[in-house]
Every structure is written in structure tokens, then in C-alpha cells.
Amino acid sequence: MESLAFKAIKWLGPLAIVWGLTYPLTKLIAESVSPIVITWVRIGIAAVFFLILSNFKFSIGKKQFINAIFNTILFMLFLNVGTSISSNPGLAAVMIYTQPLFVVIIEKILGTNISMRALSGVILGFVGIALSITSVSLDLGVIIALIGGIVWAIGTVYYSRNLAKENIIKLNAFMNIVAFPFTLVLTPVNYYFTVSLSIIGLLILLGILAQAVGYYLWFNAIRDLGSIRASTGSLVVPVAAYILTFVILRIAPTPLEILGSIITLIGIYITISYRKI
């Protein structure tokens, strides 16, 4: 039987790399493509990806539709729009990753017994991410991104409680098919698209990595680790984003970002290494 630590490494390790790449890739693409277009391209590629893997079979139902609304449509829109209109996309990204805190709050409201160790690990992880951000101002984009974190938390808990036993590939096929037309109709909002082979290639790569592979890893992590551990483990994504952003864009992390990343990793370890949530 696989240990809890092995499951965490198995799903969250690759997830950190895949979703960590999302930030520098999106930054490169956003210079030529509007956020709404990036959103529906990602969703459309994921829909095709999961349709092929599922042999054109779906996991269909009311619960699956609700899951698609929170985990794909609303989350993706808040993520991309919030990050794009914020004066500080880094702070907007941090607000998205307040999700573990809201997962703990929601689970507590729903009656889950939350240990002090698990709670302290989540809080420590968020403090680490908060320290990574230097002097910034609060704006509409940051607020939208914070709402995105709440929406993601709701979707995570809903999936964990209602659909964790569903076929992940068939569920993702349905989610992305449902989400595609909703995001497509928003294309005229702040539309711009400078066509080039390199941009099209990056868009396809982003869709495959972030939406197809990333979501497959994410839902497997929730299934095997539970909503709280998986959500806390997702905090490693900003850490990976710092490293990958430096590798790709040569933007070096500040001392506070390095310190915050170390604190975040400690918080993640405290939570996912404890067997009793």
C-alpha cells in the first residue's frame, strides 16, 4: 500500500511543476493574447484531451455540472481576469492560493474535525506566501483573485464530498465541454490576439500542461490525500513558479520571496505529514 508521503510526492510533485509553469507561460502569452481567449483555449484543449482519453464517454449529472461551474468556469475566469487586471499579478496569484484556508473554514463549518496541527500548517503555509509579496496595493484584480480562491475552495470541498469516486478522465471531459461555450461567448471582452506560430504553440502547450495534465493530477491528489492536505500541498505551486519564472524569464525572486517559500514548504510538510486531520 502506498504511504501518504508517497502519494503526496506522486501527485503534488508533478503538479507543482505543471502549474508552476503556468505563470511564466501565461505572462509570455498575455502580451499577444487576451485573458478570456487564453481561458477558453485552455479549456478547449483540455476538452479534446479528456474526450480522447475517455473514448468520448462522460460522467454526466447534476453534481458534475455544479462541479464544472465552480472548478472550471468560475475559477478559471476569476484566475485569469483577476491576474490580468491587477496592478500586481503576483499578489493576485497569492490571493488565489488562500484557497487552503477557505477549505479548512468550509470543512469546519460542515462538521469536519480539524486538528490544530493541520490548521497551523495551513496558516503557516499562507503566511509564507504572504511574506513573498513586498510593497503592493490592493485593487479590483486582487479582490477578484481572492474571490477566485474562495470559489476554488468551494469546488475542492464539493468534489471531495460528492465526486471523489467518479472516473476522473470522464469527469474532466464533461467539465471542460460544459465550460467551453460559457467562456467562448465572453471573447469580445477586452479582446486582442496577435497571431504567430510561436504564440499558437505556447497556447497549445499551456492548455495541455495547465488544464489537461494539471487537472488530472489535481483531482487525483484530492482523491488520495483529501481536500485539506491536497489544498495545502498546492501551496508548493507558487514556490515552483518563482523558480520556473527565473529559469524562463530571468526574473529572480527577492529575499522575502525565498524566505516565504521556505516557510510555505514547512507549513505544507506539517499538514500533509500528519495522519490525522
Tab-separated table of N, CA and C in Angstrom, residues 127-254:
chain	number	residue	atom	x	y	z
A	127	VAL	N	1.069	32.214	5.499
A	127	VAL	CA	1.964	33.272	5.974
A	127	VAL	C	3.223	33.317	5.108
A	128	GLY	N	3.732	32.136	4.748
A	128	GLY	CA	4.911	32.065	3.889
A	128	GLY	C	4.671	32.705	2.544
A	129	ILE	N	3.517	32.440	1.946
A	129	ILE	CA	3.190	33.041	0.654
A	129	ILE	C	3.013	34.545	0.800
A	130	ALA	N	2.353	34.977	1.884
A	130	ALA	CA	2.141	36.407	2.111
A	130	ALA	C	3.473	37.144	2.249
A	131	LEU	N	4.441	36.510	2.901
A	131	LEU	CA	5.755	37.127	3.060
A	131	LEU	C	6.481	37.284	1.726
A	132	SER	N	6.091	36.463	0.763
A	132	SER	CA	6.746	36.506	-0.541
A	132	SER	C	6.429	37.773	-1.313
A	133	ILE	N	5.382	38.469	-0.898
A	133	ILE	CA	4.961	39.671	-1.613
A	133	ILE	C	5.443	40.915	-0.881
A	134	THR	N	6.115	41.791	-1.598
A	134	THR	CA	6.622	43.021	-0.999
A	134	THR	C	5.571	44.122	-1.114
A	135	SER	N	5.980	45.362	-1.100
A	135	SER	CA	5.067	46.504	-1.087
A	135	SER	C	4.145	46.503	-2.308
A	136	VAL	N	2.819	46.404	-2.043
A	136	VAL	CA	1.827	46.349	-3.124
A	136	VAL	C	0.576	47.111	-2.716
A	137	SER	N	-0.297	47.325	-3.637
A	137	SER	CA	-1.563	47.995	-3.352
A	137	SER	C	-2.724	47.069	-3.677
A	138	LEU	N	-3.778	47.180	-2.892
A	138	LEU	CA	-4.975	46.372	-3.101
A	138	LEU	C	-5.806	46.999	-4.212
A	139	ASP	N	-6.201	46.221	-5.215
A	139	ASP	CA	-7.022	46.727	-6.303
A	139	ASP	C	-8.094	45.718	-6.677
A	140	LEU	N	-8.895	46.050	-7.701
A	140	LEU	CA	-10.003	45.202	-8.105
A	140	LEU	C	-9.529	43.821	-8.541
A	141	GLY	N	-8.398	43.774	-9.233
A	141	GLY	CA	-7.878	42.486	-9.686
A	141	GLY	C	-7.549	41.564	-8.531
A	142	VAL	N	-6.966	42.108	-7.476
A	142	VAL	CA	-6.629	41.316	-6.296
A	142	VAL	C	-7.898	40.803	-5.614
A	143	ILE	N	-8.917	41.657	-5.540
A	143	ILE	CA	-10.190	41.249	-4.937
A	143	ILE	C	-10.823	40.120	-5.741
A	144	ILE	N	-10.815	40.253	-7.066
A	144	ILE	CA	-11.368	39.204	-7.930
A	144	ILE	C	-10.601	37.902	-7.745
A	145	ALA	N	-9.273	37.998	-7.637
A	145	ALA	CA	-8.452	36.808	-7.430
A	145	ALA	C	-8.769	36.163	-6.077
A	146	LEU	N	-9.004	36.979	-5.048
A	146	LEU	CA	-9.378	36.449	-3.739
A	146	LEU	C	-10.699	35.688	-3.826
A	147	ILE	N	-11.657	36.240	-4.555
A	147	ILE	CA	-12.928	35.539	-4.781
A	147	ILE	C	-12.656	34.223	-5.503
A	148	GLY	N	-11.686	34.241	-6.425
A	148	GLY	CA	-11.291	33.015	-7.118
A	148	GLY	C	-10.795	31.955	-6.155
A	149	GLY	N	-10.024	32.372	-5.134
A	149	GLY	CA	-9.559	31.437	-4.118
A	149	GLY	C	-10.708	30.815	-3.349
A	150	ILE	N	-11.725	31.633	-3.041
A	150	ILE	CA	-12.905	31.128	-2.330
A	150	ILE	C	-13.674	30.150	-3.206
A	151	VAL	N	-13.848	30.506	-4.475
A	151	VAL	CA	-14.561	29.640	-5.422
A	151	VAL	C	-13.839	28.306	-5.578
A	152	TRP	N	-12.525	28.351	-5.690
A	152	TRP	CA	-11.725	27.134	-5.817
A	152	TRP	C	-11.886	26.252	-4.576
A	153	ALA	N	-11.926	26.878	-3.416
A	153	ALA	CA	-12.105	26.130	-2.168
A	153	ALA	C	-13.464	25.429	-2.142
A	154	ILE	N	-14.497	26.146	-2.552
A	154	ILE	CA	-15.843	25.552	-2.604
A	154	ILE	C	-15.852	24.364	-3.561
A	155	GLY	N	-15.236	24.550	-4.733
A	155	GLY	CA	-15.179	23.468	-5.714
A	155	GLY	C	-14.400	22.270	-5.214
A	156	THR	N	-13.317	22.523	-4.495
A	156	THR	CA	-12.490	21.438	-3.964
A	156	THR	C	-13.251	20.604	-2.946
A	157	VAL	N	-13.914	21.280	-2.014
A	157	VAL	CA	-14.686	20.570	-0.991
A	157	VAL	C	-15.863	19.835	-1.628
A	158	TYR	N	-16.513	20.476	-2.608
A	158	TYR	CA	-17.661	19.841	-3.265
A	158	TYR	C	-17.234	18.566	-3.979
A	159	TYR	N	-16.111	18.649	-4.713
A	159	TYR	CA	-15.614	17.462	-5.406
A	159	TYR	C	-15.246	16.370	-4.408
A	160	SER	N	-14.545	16.735	-3.360
A	160	SER	CA	-14.094	15.759	-2.368
A	160	SER	C	-15.257	15.034	-1.711
A	161	ARG	N	-16.360	15.738	-1.489
A	161	ARG	CA	-17.509	15.166	-0.785
A	161	ARG	C	-18.508	14.468	-1.704
A	162	ASN	N	-18.519	14.825	-2.973
A	162	ASN	CA	-19.569	14.310	-3.853
A	162	ASN	C	-19.096	13.506	-5.060
A	163	LEU	N	-17.863	13.724	-5.505
A	163	LEU	CA	-17.456	13.121	-6.771
A	163	LEU	C	-16.091	12.448	-6.737
A	164	ALA	N	-15.534	12.261	-5.552
A	164	ALA	CA	-14.186	11.702	-5.438
A	164	ALA	C	-14.068	10.296	-6.026
A	165	LYS	N	-15.182	9.569	-6.097
A	165	LYS	CA	-15.151	8.204	-6.620
A	165	LYS	C	-15.471	8.142	-8.111
A	166	GLU	N	-15.739	9.292	-8.715
A	166	GLU	CA	-16.043	9.329	-10.141
A	166	GLU	C	-14.786	9.085	-10.972
A	167	ASN	N	-14.964	8.615	-12.195
A	167	ASN	CA	-13.848	8.462	-13.118
A	167	ASN	C	-13.315	9.855	-13.464
A	168	ILE	N	-12.061	10.118	-13.105
A	168	ILE	CA	-11.502	11.458	-13.238
A	168	ILE	C	-11.437	11.920	-14.693
A	169	ILE	N	-11.102	11.016	-15.591
A	169	ILE	CA	-10.987	11.381	-17.007
A	169	ILE	C	-12.357	11.730	-17.586
A	170	LYS	N	-13.364	10.913	-17.302
A	170	LYS	CA	-14.713	11.181	-17.806
A	170	LYS	C	-15.300	12.437	-17.184
A	171	LEU	N	-14.997	12.666	-15.904
A	171	LEU	CA	-15.488	13.860	-15.221
A	171	LEU	C	-14.869	15.112	-15.824
A	172	ASN	N	-13.565	15.097	-16.080
A	172	ASN	CA	-12.901	16.255	-16.667
A	172	ASN	C	-13.358	16.512	-18.094
A	173	ALA	N	-13.658	15.449	-18.824
A	173	ALA	CA	-14.180	15.615	-20.185
A	173	ALA	C	-15.492	16.388	-20.142
A	174	PHE	N	-16.371	16.004	-19.235
A	174	PHE	CA	-17.663	16.670	-19.105
A	174	PHE	C	-17.494	18.119	-18.630
A	175	MET	N	-16.643	18.320	-17.620
A	175	MET	CA	-16.435	19.656	-17.055
A	175	MET	C	-15.963	20.648	-18.119
A	176	ASN	N	-14.998	20.248	-18.921
A	176	ASN	CA	-14.439	21.162	-19.913
A	176	ASN	C	-15.383	21.391	-21.089
A	177	ILE	N	-16.159	20.378	-21.450
A	177	ILE	CA	-17.155	20.550	-22.510
A	177	ILE	C	-18.228	21.545	-22.071
A	178	VAL	N	-18.657	21.429	-20.820
A	178	VAL	CA	-19.649	22.352	-20.273
A	178	VAL	C	-19.092	23.766	-20.197
A	179	ALA	N	-17.846	23.894	-19.778
A	179	ALA	CA	-17.244	25.211	-19.567
A	179	ALA	C	-16.925	25.946	-20.864
A	180	PHE	N	-16.597	25.215	-21.923
A	180	PHE	CA	-16.124	25.831	-23.161
A	180	PHE	C	-17.078	26.887	-23.736
A	181	PRO	N	-18.363	26.583	-23.962
A	181	PRO	CA	-19.242	27.610	-24.541
A	181	PRO	C	-19.459	28.808	-23.625
A	182	PHE	N	-19.456	28.591	-22.302
A	182	PHE	CA	-19.638	29.691	-21.356
A	182	PHE	C	-18.511	30.708	-21.478
A	183	THR	N	-17.283	30.218	-21.627
A	183	THR	CA	-16.140	31.129	-21.730
A	183	THR	C	-15.984	31.681	-23.146
A	184	LEU	N	-16.385	30.912	-24.132
A	184	LEU	CA	-16.254	31.342	-25.529
A	184	LEU	C	-17.077	32.603	-25.812
A	185	VAL	N	-18.268	32.692	-25.244
A	185	VAL	CA	-19.146	33.844	-25.514
A	185	VAL	C	-18.588	35.136	-24.906
A	186	LEU	N	-17.610	35.013	-24.009
A	186	LEU	CA	-17.012	36.197	-23.390
A	186	LEU	C	-15.815	36.728	-24.175
A	187	THR	N	-15.530	36.131	-25.320
A	187	THR	CA	-14.372	36.506	-26.134
A	187	THR	C	-14.267	38.008	-26.414
A	188	PRO	N	-15.370	38.706	-26.728
A	188	PRO	CA	-15.252	40.141	-27.047
A	188	PRO	C	-14.744	41.013	-25.895
A	189	VAL	N	-14.775	40.503	-24.660
A	189	VAL	CA	-14.338	41.297	-23.510
A	189	VAL	C	-12.828	41.541	-23.586
A	190	ASN	N	-12.458	42.799	-23.823
A	190	ASN	CA	-11.041	43.203	-23.898
A	190	ASN	C	-10.255	42.304	-24.855
A	191	TYR	N	-10.842	42.056	-26.041
A	191	TYR	CA	-10.243	41.121	-26.993
A	191	TYR	C	-9.003	41.694	-27.685
A	192	TYR	N	-7.964	40.889	-27.759
A	192	TYR	CA	-6.820	41.144	-28.630
A	192	TYR	C	-6.091	39.825	-28.873
A	193	PHE	N	-5.567	39.652	-30.077
A	193	PHE	CA	-4.884	38.401	-30.436
A	193	PHE	C	-3.933	38.686	-31.592
A	194	THR	N	-2.642	38.680	-31.299
A	194	THR	CA	-1.622	38.826	-32.328
A	194	THR	C	-1.157	37.429	-32.735
A	195	VAL	N	-1.551	37.016	-33.924
A	195	VAL	CA	-1.314	35.643	-34.368
A	195	VAL	C	0.132	35.434	-34.804
A	196	SER	N	0.734	34.347	-34.282
A	196	SER	CA	2.056	33.913	-34.721
A	196	SER	C	2.178	32.433	-34.373
A	197	LEU	N	3.074	31.752	-35.064
A	197	LEU	CA	3.248	30.319	-34.806
A	197	LEU	C	3.735	30.061	-33.386
A	198	SER	N	4.613	30.931	-32.890
A	198	SER	CA	5.143	30.731	-31.544
A	198	SER	C	4.056	30.903	-30.482
A	199	ILE	N	3.195	31.894	-30.662
A	199	ILE	CA	2.111	32.130	-29.701
A	199	ILE	C	1.110	30.986	-29.734
A	200	ILE	N	0.768	30.516	-30.921
A	200	ILE	CA	-0.157	29.385	-31.036
A	200	ILE	C	0.441	28.148	-30.376
A	201	GLY	N	1.739	27.933	-30.593
A	201	GLY	CA	2.414	26.802	-29.965
A	201	GLY	C	2.394	26.893	-28.448
A	202	LEU	N	2.658	28.104	-27.914
A	202	LEU	CA	2.639	28.294	-26.464
A	202	LEU	C	1.236	28.110	-25.892
A	203	LEU	N	0.227	28.563	-26.635
A	203	LEU	CA	-1.165	28.379	-26.197
A	203	LEU	C	-1.517	26.896	-26.088
A	204	ILE	N	-1.129	26.138	-27.088
A	204	ILE	CA	-1.402	24.697	-27.076
A	204	ILE	C	-0.664	24.028	-25.924
A	205	LEU	N	0.600	24.396	-25.731
A	205	LEU	CA	1.391	23.837	-24.634
A	205	LEU	C	0.767	24.173	-23.283
A	206	LEU	N	0.333	25.424	-23.127
A	206	LEU	CA	-0.305	25.854	-21.880
A	206	LEU	C	-1.578	25.063	-21.615
A	207	GLY	N	-2.376	24.864	-22.660
A	207	GLY	CA	-3.620	24.114	-22.499
A	207	GLY	C	-3.380	22.680	-22.080
A	208	ILE	N	-2.404	22.038	-22.704
A	208	ILE	CA	-2.106	20.637	-22.380
A	208	ILE	C	-1.559	20.503	-20.965
A	209	LEU	N	-0.591	21.354	-20.614
A	209	LEU	CA	0.044	21.246	-19.300
A	209	LEU	C	-0.879	21.699	-18.172
A	210	ALA	N	-1.358	22.937	-18.260
A	210	ALA	CA	-2.096	23.530	-17.148
A	210	ALA	C	-3.492	22.954	-16.982
A	211	GLN	N	-4.198	22.759	-18.079
A	211	GLN	CA	-5.604	22.368	-17.968
A	211	GLN	C	-5.807	20.862	-18.036
A	212	ALA	N	-5.116	20.200	-18.937
A	212	ALA	CA	-5.319	18.754	-19.100
A	212	ALA	C	-4.525	17.958	-18.064
A	213	VAL	N	-3.204	18.043	-18.149
A	213	VAL	CA	-2.354	17.297	-17.219
A	213	VAL	C	-2.539	17.793	-15.788
A	214	GLY	N	-2.594	19.126	-15.610
A	214	GLY	CA	-2.722	19.711	-14.276
A	214	GLY	C	-3.979	19.267	-13.554
A	215	TYR	N	-5.104	19.320	-14.225
A	215	TYR	CA	-6.364	18.937	-13.580
A	215	TYR	C	-6.417	17.445	-13.291
A	216	TYR	N	-5.819	16.655	-14.141
A	216	TYR	CA	-5.761	15.207	-13.883
A	216	TYR	C	-4.983	14.939	-12.593
A	217	LEU	N	-3.840	15.590	-12.437
A	217	LEU	CA	-3.038	15.431	-11.229
A	217	LEU	C	-3.767	15.975	-10.006
A	218	TRP	N	-4.433	17.102	-10.169
A	218	TRP	CA	-5.101	17.773	-9.051
A	218	TRP	C	-6.223	16.923	-8.461
A	219	PHE	N	-7.087	16.391	-9.304
A	219	PHE	CA	-8.208	15.612	-8.786
A	219	PHE	C	-7.752	14.268	-8.212
A	220	ASN	N	-6.682	13.733	-8.743
A	220	ASN	CA	-6.104	12.527	-8.136
A	220	ASN	C	-5.535	12.842	-6.757
A	221	ALA	N	-4.936	14.021	-6.611
A	221	ALA	CA	-4.393	14.432	-5.317
A	221	ALA	C	-5.502	14.578	-4.284
A	222	ILE	N	-6.624	15.180	-4.670
A	222	ILE	CA	-7.754	15.333	-3.747
A	222	ILE	C	-8.292	13.973	-3.347
A	223	ARG	N	-8.401	13.070	-4.311
A	223	ARG	CA	-8.926	11.729	-4.037
A	223	ARG	C	-8.041	10.972	-3.047
A	224	ASP	N	-6.732	11.033	-3.229
A	224	ASP	CA	-5.819	10.234	-2.408
A	224	ASP	C	-5.409	10.912	-1.102
A	225	LEU	N	-5.411	12.263	-1.084
A	225	LEU	CA	-4.916	12.981	0.091
A	225	LEU	C	-6.015	13.662	0.897
A	226	GLY	N	-7.201	13.835	0.281
A	226	GLY	CA	-8.259	14.583	0.938
A	226	GLY	C	-8.153	16.057	0.573
A	227	SER	N	-9.247	16.796	0.761
A	227	SER	CA	-9.294	18.187	0.319
A	227	SER	C	-8.301	19.077	1.053
A	228	ILE	N	-8.136	18.852	2.372
A	228	ILE	CA	-7.275	19.737	3.160
A	228	ILE	C	-5.810	19.525	2.818
A	229	ARG	N	-5.345	18.278	2.823
A	229	ARG	CA	-3.939	18.005	2.505
A	229	ARG	C	-3.609	18.407	1.069
A	230	ALA	N	-4.507	18.080	0.134
A	230	ALA	CA	-4.251	18.428	-1.263
A	230	ALA	C	-4.188	19.945	-1.441
A	231	SER	N	-5.101	20.654	-0.782
A	231	SER	CA	-5.130	22.110	-0.890
A	231	SER	C	-3.887	22.736	-0.286
A	232	THR	N	-3.465	22.220	0.860
A	232	THR	CA	-2.250	22.723	1.476
A	232	THR	C	-1.043	22.420	0.593
A	233	GLY	N	-1.012	21.226	0.019
A	233	GLY	CA	0.082	20.847	-0.871
A	233	GLY	C	0.162	21.712	-2.103
A	234	SER	N	-0.986	22.252	-2.528
A	234	SER	CA	-0.989	23.108	-3.718
A	234	SER	C	-0.203	24.391	-3.487
A	235	LEU	N	0.069	24.731	-2.229
A	235	LEU	CA	0.851	25.924	-1.929
A	235	LEU	C	2.279	25.835	-2.452
A	236	VAL	N	2.703	24.632	-2.811
A	236	VAL	CA	4.054	24.494	-3.369
A	236	VAL	C	4.121	25.047	-4.798
A	237	VAL	N	2.961	25.263	-5.423
A	237	VAL	CA	2.928	25.777	-6.792
A	237	VAL	C	3.571	27.161	-6.906
A	238	PRO	N	3.225	28.137	-6.033
A	238	PRO	CA	3.912	29.429	-6.141
A	238	PRO	C	5.424	29.333	-5.960
A	239	VAL	N	5.852	28.400	-5.118
A	239	VAL	CA	7.298	28.201	-4.930
A	239	VAL	C	7.926	27.764	-6.249
A	240	ALA	N	7.278	26.782	-6.908
A	240	ALA	CA	7.781	26.319	-8.208
A	240	ALA	C	7.705	27.436	-9.247
A	241	ALA	N	6.664	28.272	-9.140
A	241	ALA	CA	6.501	29.371	-10.093
A	241	ALA	C	7.665	30.355	-10.009
A	242	TYR	N	8.126	30.639	-8.780
A	242	TYR	CA	9.273	31.528	-8.624
A	242	TYR	C	10.491	30.980	-9.365
A	243	ILE	N	10.754	29.697	-9.141
A	243	ILE	CA	11.932	29.062	-9.736
A	243	ILE	C	11.830	29.034	-11.257
A	244	LEU	N	10.668	28.604	-11.754
A	244	LEU	CA	10.483	28.482	-13.198
A	244	LEU	C	10.434	29.837	-13.891
A	245	THR	N	9.894	30.843	-13.185
A	245	THR	CA	9.885	32.194	-13.749
A	245	THR	C	11.309	32.705	-13.921
A	246	PHE	N	12.168	32.388	-12.960
A	246	PHE	CA	13.573	32.798	-13.068
A	246	PHE	C	14.251	32.075	-14.235
A	247	VAL	N	13.987	30.762	-14.357
A	247	VAL	CA	14.607	29.968	-15.418
A	247	VAL	C	14.180	30.457	-16.800
A	248	ILE	N	12.876	30.763	-16.946
A	248	ILE	CA	12.342	31.126	-18.265
A	248	ILE	C	12.476	32.617	-18.558
A	249	LEU	N	12.135	33.469	-17.562
A	249	LEU	CA	12.102	34.908	-17.793
A	249	LEU	C	13.285	35.656	-17.171
A	250	ARG	N	14.118	34.928	-16.423
A	250	ARG	CA	15.271	35.523	-15.739
A	250	ARG	C	14.857	36.590	-14.728
A	251	ILE	N	13.680	36.415	-14.118
A	251	ILE	CA	13.239	37.298	-13.042
A	251	ILE	C	13.541	36.602	-11.724
A	252	ALA	N	14.516	37.110	-10.985
A	252	ALA	CA	14.970	36.446	-9.767
A	252	ALA	C	14.045	36.756	-8.591
A	253	PRO	N	13.804	35.774	-7.712
A	253	PRO	CA	12.992	36.024	-6.517
A	253	PRO	C	13.749	36.911	-5.529
A	254	THR	N	13.003	37.714	-4.776
A	254	THR	CA	13.609	38.574	-3.759
A	254	THR	C	13.923	37.742	-2.518
